Short mmCIF file of C-alpha atoms in Angstrom, two decimals:
data_model
loop_
_atom_site.label_atom_id
_atom_site.label_comp_id
_atom_site.label_asym_id
_atom_site.label_seq_id
_atom_site.Cartn_x
_atom_site.Cartn_y
_atom_site.Cartn_z
CA MET A 1 135.46 66.14 79.67
CA LYS A 2 134.82 68.81 82.09
CA VAL A 3 134.73 72.63 79.86
CA LEU A 4 134.24 75.77 80.93
CA LEU A 5 131.17 77.45 79.40
CA ILE A 6 131.91 81.63 79.17
CA ASP A 7 128.28 83.79 77.78
CA ASP A 8 126.99 86.46 79.61
CA HIS A 9 123.92 85.02 77.26
CA PRO A 10 121.30 83.15 79.61
CA LEU A 11 119.50 81.17 76.59
CA ILE A 12 122.38 80.99 74.41
CA ARG A 13 124.72 79.45 77.76
CA SER A 14 121.75 77.41 78.07
CA ALA A 15 121.27 76.00 74.88
CA LEU A 16 124.75 75.31 74.31
CA GLN A 17 125.39 73.56 77.93
CA SER A 18 122.53 70.80 76.59
CA VAL A 19 124.24 70.12 73.91
CA ILE A 20 127.73 70.26 75.06
CA GLN A 21 127.05 68.16 77.88
CA GLY A 22 124.74 66.08 75.00
CA LEU A 23 128.25 64.47 73.80
CA GLY A 24 128.69 62.40 76.56
CA ASP A 25 128.37 61.06 79.76
CA ASP A 26 132.28 61.91 80.67
CA VAL A 27 131.33 65.58 79.77
CA THR A 28 130.48 68.18 82.48
CA VAL A 29 129.80 71.62 81.63
CA ALA A 30 130.38 74.50 84.33
CA GLY A 31 128.99 78.34 82.79
CA ALA A 32 130.29 81.60 83.61
CA GLY A 33 127.63 84.42 82.56
CA SER A 34 130.62 87.39 82.68
CA ALA A 35 134.08 87.40 82.78
CA GLN A 36 134.42 87.60 86.67
CA GLU A 37 132.58 84.83 87.23
CA ALA A 38 135.04 82.32 84.41
CA ARG A 39 137.68 84.65 87.29
CA ASP A 40 136.44 83.06 90.28
CA THR A 41 135.12 80.11 89.11
CA LEU A 42 138.99 79.43 87.64
CA HIS A 43 140.39 80.80 90.92
CA ALA A 44 138.21 78.22 92.98
CA ASP A 45 139.16 75.40 90.08
CA SER A 46 141.14 75.82 87.61
CA ASP A 47 140.91 71.98 86.48
CA PHE A 48 139.47 72.80 82.87
CA ASP A 49 140.26 70.50 80.00
CA LEU A 50 138.12 73.64 77.07
CA LEU A 51 137.55 76.97 77.98
CA LEU A 52 134.38 77.77 75.26
CA LEU A 53 134.34 81.86 75.40
CA ASP A 54 131.79 84.46 74.11
CA LEU A 55 134.30 87.70 72.95
CA GLN A 56 131.96 90.07 73.44
CA LEU A 57 130.87 90.22 76.45
CA GLY A 58 129.35 92.93 78.60
CA ASP A 59 131.91 92.96 81.08
CA ALA A 60 134.86 92.40 79.26
CA ASP A 61 136.18 92.38 75.67
CA GLY A 62 136.45 88.12 75.21
CA PHE A 63 139.84 89.22 73.86
CA ASP A 64 141.96 90.54 76.94
CA LEU A 65 140.57 88.32 79.37
CA LEU A 66 141.76 84.72 77.26
CA VAL A 67 144.75 86.95 77.53
CA GLU A 68 144.33 87.23 80.93
CA LEU A 69 143.63 84.12 81.88
CA ARG A 70 146.55 82.42 79.40
CA SER A 71 149.25 84.29 81.77
CA ALA A 72 146.92 83.97 85.02
CA LEU A 73 147.54 80.30 83.84
CA ALA A 74 150.56 79.51 82.05
CA ALA A 75 152.39 81.52 85.43
CA PRO A 76 155.14 79.25 87.18
CA GLY A 77 153.10 79.58 90.32
CA GLY A 78 149.61 79.61 88.52
CA GLU A 79 146.49 77.77 88.71
CA ARG A 80 148.07 74.63 86.25
#
């Protein structure tokens, strides 16, 4: 399972990455500290099984980012 964890608090992101990574050897976790970093990560590689998104990011409203990513990834010709 491939997980993208989007959270602007480094300690929370690090702790969650450790916990999720500990679920098994087949689990990989990428972290993004901002909405822009999440966009860049997904632009480079959109093949994630799960996105965990902080709804109160410092550079964007998490709900707005959720709508944006859902539209981008579900669009014909989108990354997914």
